[in-house]
Amino acid sequence: MAHEHAHPAAPQAGEKTERDPVCGMMVDPAAATAKGNHLVHQHTDYYFCNPKCKTKFEADPDAYLNPREESAGEKAANAQAIYTCPMHPEVRQLGPGSCPICGMALEPADPAAEADDSEYRDMRLRFWVSLFFTLPVFILSMVGETGALDSLVTPHASGWIQFVLATPVVLWAAAPFFVRGWQGARSGNANMFTLIAIGVGVAYVYSVFALLLPDLVPAEYHMAGMPPVYFEAAAVIIALVLLGQLLELRARARTGAAVRSLLDLAPKTVRRKTGDTIEEVPLDAVNVDDILIVRPGDSVPTDGEVIEGQSVVDESLLTGEAMPVAKTKDDMVTGGTLNGDGTLTIRATKIGADTMLSRIVSLVAEAQRSRAPTQALADTVAAWFVPLVVAISVAAFAAWYMFGPQPAFSYALMAAVSVLIIACPCALGLATPMSVMVAVGRGAHNGVLVKNAVSLERLAAADTLVIDKTGTVTEGKPVLSDIRSVDGVTDDDVLLAAASLEATSAHPLAHAIETAAREKNLTLLKVEDFESVTGMGLRGHAEGEEILVGRSELLNDAGIDTASLADAAEEMREKGATAIFVARNGKLLGLVAAADPLKKNARELLRALADDGLAITMATGDAETTARAVAKQAGLEHYAAGMSPEDKAKLVNDLRDKGSIVAMAGDGVNDAPALASADVSIAMGSGSDAAIETAGLTLLNGDLSALLRARKLARATVGNMKQNLFFAFVYNAVGVPVAAGVLFPITGWVLSPMIAAAAMSLSSVSVISNALRLRNAKL
């Protein structure tokens, strides 16, 4: 945010970033100041990501400093204004254009937004125009070489006709390629378009020179009385490259389809109830606390709470789980899910950008722009690629010119142009970004939210999984299973003390104890000085007396002997229940036990994860006996009991120190230290704020089946990236030498620049098409 301009001074590099008030992008103040993208308005500094934002702000500061509340539709429209490059996400600008680094067409920073198709329409027009002029040039050249047209058109006249027809193709249809190629070379980022511009430019300029000044071309290079011209090569190359651009733009547009389809889950209109009146209004008109009617078969319009009715809701499009979930009064529903055969009346709790669906789309957008570690290899190669290709082209020209057969110059020129044209750094650069974009969108449709590409790669490589018990292996919805009291104390006394303190806790065990007390109509005590002792239990005061609830160590530290109930506690643990000691006023009252059943199919799913190469350790704060009983039920050999949050983090670090690549799956709150220590963190839950914001991956339904899907998605994505990189590397490793003419001494075969152009265009399309296969990966 902007800050008060009390003492003007140049910002220092590395100081906290500021938000561009126009586009919202985070900006380094020092870098913005150095580029002149800084101004002072009403004694306050403002920094901008580019001059366009600064100009917009200067024209109307109030529009950005005091904006009116936007509707969800307006926010979506404004998001389309920011465009970025899929290969270079650091490039951002207002509106469509081309990347100054690689020359590719930019696309919306938010893949949920509909892209401006002006680039596609422009390329389509240029392609059809170039095709119209190129076909007769191609026919004149190819047929003319056979002599079949000599009686109609002389070679000299044919050259002039080709010049007239090829010139609009080179100077107009190919104009964007020359501009992008020059921009890349000028900025030190020579790219695919630089190679195309050089290759086509050399062929065209030489041909014009030979046509206008034939006597300056040595006679030994003349054919049919005049030097050869290559107008057809220049024109056909441009037509084929334009065709490749069309195919690539269409394929790239499909990569954001999964994200845009998420937005389509929410209905455009909704039935709103005001008093006794029900009216149909646009979704943008809904406010928090509005009462909405969701009819059978309708999509739930926004996040809300059911206040009347009962039904089952299909959440599969968000969670990937096919089984509908029963909903009744007080249950929460998520916008975009599909209502079953009952009518629900809901109260809107979140709208617009605050809904789960919008947040998912936002996270997916961010993840799709992240860079996978594998991309580092491609970046390193790409940095040297264009200069190397130019060097090979020059070397090929020299070799053919000095040692090639006659006409040596023609062979040399065609080899040099073919090398420049066939080399495609674009395929190399697109190899991993396209895989990431498709995979993240696919994951969002299967209840797997990926925060960044790094997490996908690490999950694919992980060989060890540390998994929390409560809410992950078990349901996370325990029920009270037993109460034991000491002599002179009733079970209700024990339950009342425990429930009064647990009512202030968010732990699942607390809810079970509190629910049992309320079912017995016990009036809970008012607790003061409540304190949660991490990993140990709870303490607080009620009616002037201290109450302790938790592990035996907590009570022992307070001087309370728990030995009399030690055997009873062990008996409960052997049944898989968690035993909780209760004390009041310095005296032991008794025990309460809560059992948390295994999740459905937990045993089978854990076995599937183990079969996929993961060594699984269950970490829990429960006592040894309870942990052992649950691990046995779940079919797990390794478990760690009595673990505090710090102990879990140490467990993860110890495993990493032994060389393991560790994935940690927990609820994202009390497992935070372990999640932060792991190579990849996985939040199991319904997408709480903490989970979504902190974890590398979030599994929306918190189910082990989602964890298995995430693992399969990660492995499929990494495999796809490797395939793409293999295609790109092999394509260039084979294509460039062949274009240079290495096969000529053996086969007498040389590569035509036109074939090189077709191969170059198809290389990028093949990489994108392979990435799109992830949409159908079996998870």
PDB file of N, CA, C and O in Angstrom, residues 464-500:
ATOM      1  N   THR A 464       8.197 -40.783   1.239  1.00  0.00           N
ATOM      2  CA  THR A 464       7.733 -40.947   2.623  1.00  0.00           C
ATOM      3  C   THR A 464       6.528 -40.050   2.870  1.00  0.00           C
ATOM      4  O   THR A 464       6.516 -38.898   2.424  1.00  0.00           O
ATOM      5  N   LEU A 465       5.544 -40.579   3.543  1.00  0.00           N
ATOM      6  CA  LEU A 465       4.345 -39.811   3.889  1.00  0.00           C
ATOM      7  C   LEU A 465       4.139 -39.864   5.396  1.00  0.00           C
ATOM      8  O   LEU A 465       4.008 -40.929   5.982  1.00  0.00           O
ATOM      9  N   VAL A 466       4.154 -38.692   6.019  1.00  0.00           N
ATOM     10  CA  VAL A 466       3.786 -38.583   7.435  1.00  0.00           C
ATOM     11  C   VAL A 466       2.352 -38.066   7.456  1.00  0.00           C
ATOM     12  O   VAL A 466       2.048 -37.024   6.870  1.00  0.00           O
ATOM     13  N   ILE A 467       1.502 -38.806   8.127  1.00  0.00           N
ATOM     14  CA  ILE A 467       0.077 -38.500   8.046  1.00  0.00           C
ATOM     15  C   ILE A 467      -0.514 -38.375   9.446  1.00  0.00           C
ATOM     16  O   ILE A 467      -0.216 -39.166  10.348  1.00  0.00           O
ATOM     17  N   ASP A 468      -1.300 -37.336   9.631  1.00  0.00           N
ATOM     18  CA  ASP A 468      -1.973 -37.127  10.911  1.00  0.00           C
ATOM     19  C   ASP A 468      -3.078 -38.160  11.084  1.00  0.00           C
ATOM     20  O   ASP A 468      -3.592 -38.699  10.099  1.00  0.00           O
ATOM     21  N   LYS A 469      -3.440 -38.442  12.317  1.00  0.00           N
ATOM     22  CA  LYS A 469      -4.493 -39.436  12.558  1.00  0.00           C
ATOM     23  C   LYS A 469      -5.885 -38.821  12.484  1.00  0.00           C
ATOM     24  O   LYS A 469      -6.696 -39.176  11.632  1.00  0.00           O
ATOM     25  N   THR A 470      -6.145 -37.874  13.377  1.00  0.00           N
ATOM     26  CA  THR A 470      -7.493 -37.337  13.504  1.00  0.00           C
ATOM     27  C   THR A 470      -7.885 -36.528  12.278  1.00  0.00           C
ATOM     28  O   THR A 470      -7.207 -35.570  11.905  1.00  0.00           O
ATOM     29  N   GLY A 471      -8.960 -36.930  11.648  1.00  0.00           N
ATOM     30  CA  GLY A 471      -9.455 -36.212  10.479  1.00  0.00           C
ATOM     31  C   GLY A 471      -8.776 -36.611   9.190  1.00  0.00           C
ATOM     32  O   GLY A 471      -9.162 -36.143   8.125  1.00  0.00           O
ATOM     33  N   THR A 472      -7.769 -37.478   9.293  1.00  0.00           N
ATOM     34  CA  THR A 472      -7.060 -37.925   8.094  1.00  0.00           C
ATOM     35  C   THR A 472      -7.210 -39.430   7.926  1.00  0.00           C
ATOM     36  O   THR A 472      -7.798 -39.901   6.957  1.00  0.00           O
ATOM     37  N   VAL A 473      -6.709 -40.179   8.888  1.00  0.00           N
ATOM     38  CA  VAL A 473      -6.930 -41.623   8.884  1.00  0.00           C
ATOM     39  C   VAL A 473      -8.309 -41.929   9.461  1.00  0.00           C
ATOM     40  O   VAL A 473      -9.016 -42.818   8.996  1.00  0.00           O
ATOM     41  N   THR A 474      -8.680 -41.153  10.459  1.00  0.00           N
ATOM     42  CA  THR A 474      -9.999 -41.346  11.085  1.00  0.00           C
ATOM     43  C   THR A 474     -10.974 -40.271  10.607  1.00  0.00           C
ATOM     44  O   THR A 474     -10.587 -39.324   9.920  1.00  0.00           O
ATOM     45  N   GLU A 475     -12.217 -40.410  10.971  1.00  0.00           N
ATOM     46  CA  GLU A 475     -13.261 -39.504  10.508  1.00  0.00           C
ATOM     47  C   GLU A 475     -13.073 -38.079  11.015  1.00  0.00           C
ATOM     48  O   GLU A 475     -13.528 -37.128  10.408  1.00  0.00           O
ATOM     49  N   GLY A 476     -12.419 -37.944  12.175  1.00  0.00           N
ATOM     50  CA  GLY A 476     -12.297 -36.612  12.749  1.00  0.00           C
ATOM     51  C   GLY A 476     -13.576 -36.175  13.424  1.00  0.00           C
ATOM     52  O   GLY A 476     -13.743 -35.009  13.780  1.00  0.00           O
ATOM     53  N   LYS A 477     -14.509 -37.129  13.603  1.00  0.00           N
ATOM     54  CA  LYS A 477     -15.777 -36.838  14.276  1.00  0.00           C
ATOM     55  C   LYS A 477     -15.989 -37.875  15.387  1.00  0.00           C
ATOM     56  O   LYS A 477     -16.862 -38.741  15.304  1.00  0.00           O
ATOM     57  N   PRO A 478     -15.169 -37.798  16.414  1.00  0.00           N
ATOM     58  CA  PRO A 478     -15.255 -38.799  17.480  1.00  0.00           C
ATOM     59  C   PRO A 478     -16.537 -38.676  18.294  1.00  0.00           C
ATOM     60  O   PRO A 478     -17.183 -37.618  18.305  1.00  0.00           O
ATOM     61  N   VAL A 479     -16.860 -39.755  18.956  1.00  0.00           N
ATOM     62  CA  VAL A 479     -18.026 -39.773  19.846  1.00  0.00           C
ATOM     63  C   VAL A 479     -17.564 -40.260  21.214  1.00  0.00           C
ATOM     64  O   VAL A 479     -16.593 -41.018  21.335  1.00  0.00           O
ATOM     65  N   LEU A 480     -18.241 -39.808  22.246  1.00  0.00           N
ATOM     66  CA  LEU A 480     -17.886 -40.218  23.610  1.00  0.00           C
ATOM     67  C   LEU A 480     -18.171 -41.706  23.750  1.00  0.00           C
ATOM     68  O   LEU A 480     -19.284 -42.168  23.480  1.00  0.00           O
ATOM     69  N   SER A 481     -17.167 -42.474  24.166  1.00  0.00           N
ATOM     70  CA  SER A 481     -17.328 -43.928  24.246  1.00  0.00           C
ATOM     71  C   SER A 481     -17.336 -44.466  25.670  1.00  0.00           C
ATOM     72  O   SER A 481     -17.854 -45.556  25.921  1.00  0.00           O
ATOM     73  N   ASP A 482     -16.795 -43.699  26.613  1.00  0.00           N
ATOM     74  CA  ASP A 482     -16.723 -44.245  27.977  1.00  0.00           C
ATOM     75  C   ASP A 482     -16.446 -43.116  28.974  1.00  0.00           C
ATOM     76  O   ASP A 482     -15.858 -42.098  28.622  1.00  0.00           O
ATOM     77  N   ILE A 483     -16.888 -43.318  30.232  1.00  0.00           N
ATOM     78  CA  ILE A 483     -16.584 -42.410  31.340  1.00  0.00           C
ATOM     79  C   ILE A 483     -16.223 -43.263  32.549  1.00  0.00           C
ATOM     80  O   ILE A 483     -16.919 -44.229  32.859  1.00  0.00           O
ATOM     81  N   ARG A 484     -15.139 -42.914  33.198  1.00  0.00           N
ATOM     82  CA  ARG A 484     -14.756 -43.582  34.446  1.00  0.00           C
ATOM     83  C   ARG A 484     -14.518 -42.506  35.496  1.00  0.00           C
ATOM     84  O   ARG A 484     -13.849 -41.508  35.232  1.00  0.00           O
ATOM     85  N   SER A 485     -15.079 -42.736  36.690  1.00  0.00           N
ATOM     86  CA  SER A 485     -14.911 -41.748  37.767  1.00  0.00           C
ATOM     87  C   SER A 485     -14.288 -42.396  38.991  1.00  0.00           C
ATOM     88  O   SER A 485     -14.396 -43.604  39.194  1.00  0.00           O
ATOM     89  N   VAL A 486     -13.636 -41.577  39.811  1.00  0.00           N
ATOM     90  CA  VAL A 486     -13.049 -42.082  41.057  1.00  0.00           C
ATOM     91  C   VAL A 486     -14.156 -42.174  42.104  1.00  0.00           C
ATOM     92  O   VAL A 486     -15.266 -41.662  41.928  1.00  0.00           O
ATOM     93  N   ASP A 487     -13.840 -42.832  43.191  1.00  0.00           N
ATOM     94  CA  ASP A 487     -14.834 -43.001  44.254  1.00  0.00           C
ATOM     95  C   ASP A 487     -15.309 -41.638  44.756  1.00  0.00           C
ATOM     96  O   ASP A 487     -14.506 -40.720  44.972  1.00  0.00           O
ATOM     97  N   GLY A 488     -16.638 -41.535  44.956  1.00  0.00           N
ATOM     98  CA  GLY A 488     -17.218 -40.315  45.491  1.00  0.00           C
ATOM     99  C   GLY A 488     -17.525 -39.273  44.437  1.00  0.00           C
ATOM    100  O   GLY A 488     -17.991 -38.173  44.760  1.00  0.00           O
ATOM    101  N   VAL A 489     -17.275 -39.595  43.183  1.00  0.00           N
ATOM    102  CA  VAL A 489     -17.533 -38.673  42.064  1.00  0.00           C
ATOM    103  C   VAL A 489     -18.443 -39.370  41.070  1.00  0.00           C
ATOM    104  O   VAL A 489     -18.236 -40.547  40.736  1.00  0.00           O
ATOM    105  N   THR A 490     -19.461 -38.667  40.587  1.00  0.00           N
ATOM    106  CA  THR A 490     -20.371 -39.266  39.603  1.00  0.00           C
ATOM    107  C   THR A 490     -19.834 -39.043  38.193  1.00  0.00           C
ATOM    108  O   THR A 490     -19.017 -38.149  37.933  1.00  0.00           O
ATOM    109  N   ASP A 491     -20.335 -39.885  37.269  1.00  0.00           N
ATOM    110  CA  ASP A 491     -19.943 -39.730  35.867  1.00  0.00           C
ATOM    111  C   ASP A 491     -20.336 -38.355  35.341  1.00  0.00           C
ATOM    112  O   ASP A 491     -19.612 -37.750  34.531  1.00  0.00           O
ATOM    113  N   ASP A 492     -21.487 -37.845  35.806  1.00  0.00           N
ATOM    114  CA  ASP A 492     -21.934 -36.527  35.350  1.00  0.00           C
ATOM    115  C   ASP A 492     -20.994 -35.426  35.824  1.00  0.00           C
ATOM    116  O   ASP A 492     -20.781 -34.432  35.120  1.00  0.00           O
ATOM    117  N   ASP A 493     -20.441 -35.607  37.027  1.00  0.00           N
ATOM    118  CA  ASP A 493     -19.477 -34.615  37.525  1.00  0.00           C
ATOM    119  C   ASP A 493     -18.243 -34.556  36.613  1.00  0.00           C
ATOM    120  O   ASP A 493     -17.730 -33.478  36.298  1.00  0.00           O
ATOM    121  N   VAL A 494     -17.782 -35.733  36.217  1.00  0.00           N
ATOM    122  CA  VAL A 494     -16.611 -35.813  35.326  1.00  0.00           C
ATOM    123  C   VAL A 494     -16.935 -35.179  33.983  1.00  0.00           C
ATOM    124  O   VAL A 494     -16.166 -34.361  33.452  1.00  0.00           O
ATOM    125  N   LEU A 495     -18.087 -35.569  33.424  1.00  0.00           N
ATOM    126  CA  LEU A 495     -18.467 -35.067  32.100  1.00  0.00           C
ATOM    127  C   LEU A 495     -18.694 -33.559  32.124  1.00  0.00           C
ATOM    128  O   LEU A 495     -18.303 -32.848  31.186  1.00  0.00           O
ATOM    129  N   LEU A 496     -19.321 -33.034  33.202  1.00  0.00           N
ATOM    130  CA  LEU A 496     -19.588 -31.603  33.298  1.00  0.00           C
ATOM    131  C   LEU A 496     -18.291 -30.799  33.320  1.00  0.00           C
ATOM    132  O   LEU A 496     -18.147 -29.796  32.615  1.00  0.00           O
ATOM    133  N   ALA A 497     -17.337 -31.225  34.119  1.00  0.00           N
ATOM    134  CA  ALA A 497     -16.065 -30.498  34.203  1.00  0.00           C
ATOM    135  C   ALA A 497     -15.329 -30.534  32.870  1.00  0.00           C
ATOM    136  O   ALA A 497     -14.807 -29.516  32.396  1.00  0.00           O
ATOM    137  N   ALA A 498     -15.300 -31.729  32.256  1.00  0.00           N
ATOM    138  CA  ALA A 498     -14.595 -31.863  30.976  1.00  0.00           C
ATOM    139  C   ALA A 498     -15.275 -31.040  29.886  1.00  0.00           C
ATOM    140  O   ALA A 498     -14.612 -30.311  29.126  1.00  0.00           O
ATOM    141  N   ALA A 499     -16.605 -31.139  29.807  1.00  0.00           N
ATOM    142  CA  ALA A 499     -17.337 -30.453  28.740  1.00  0.00           C
ATOM    143  C   ALA A 499     -17.268 -28.942  28.894  1.00  0.00           C
ATOM    144  O   ALA A 499     -17.206 -28.206  27.902  1.00  0.00           O
ATOM    145  N   SER A 500     -17.284 -28.439  30.132  1.00  0.00           N
ATOM    146  CA  SER A 500     -17.244 -26.987  30.351  1.00  0.00           C
ATOM    147  C   SER A 500     -15.954 -26.406  29.790  1.00  0.00           C
ATOM    148  O   SER A 500     -15.942 -25.331  29.186  1.00  0.00           O
TER     149      SER A 500
END
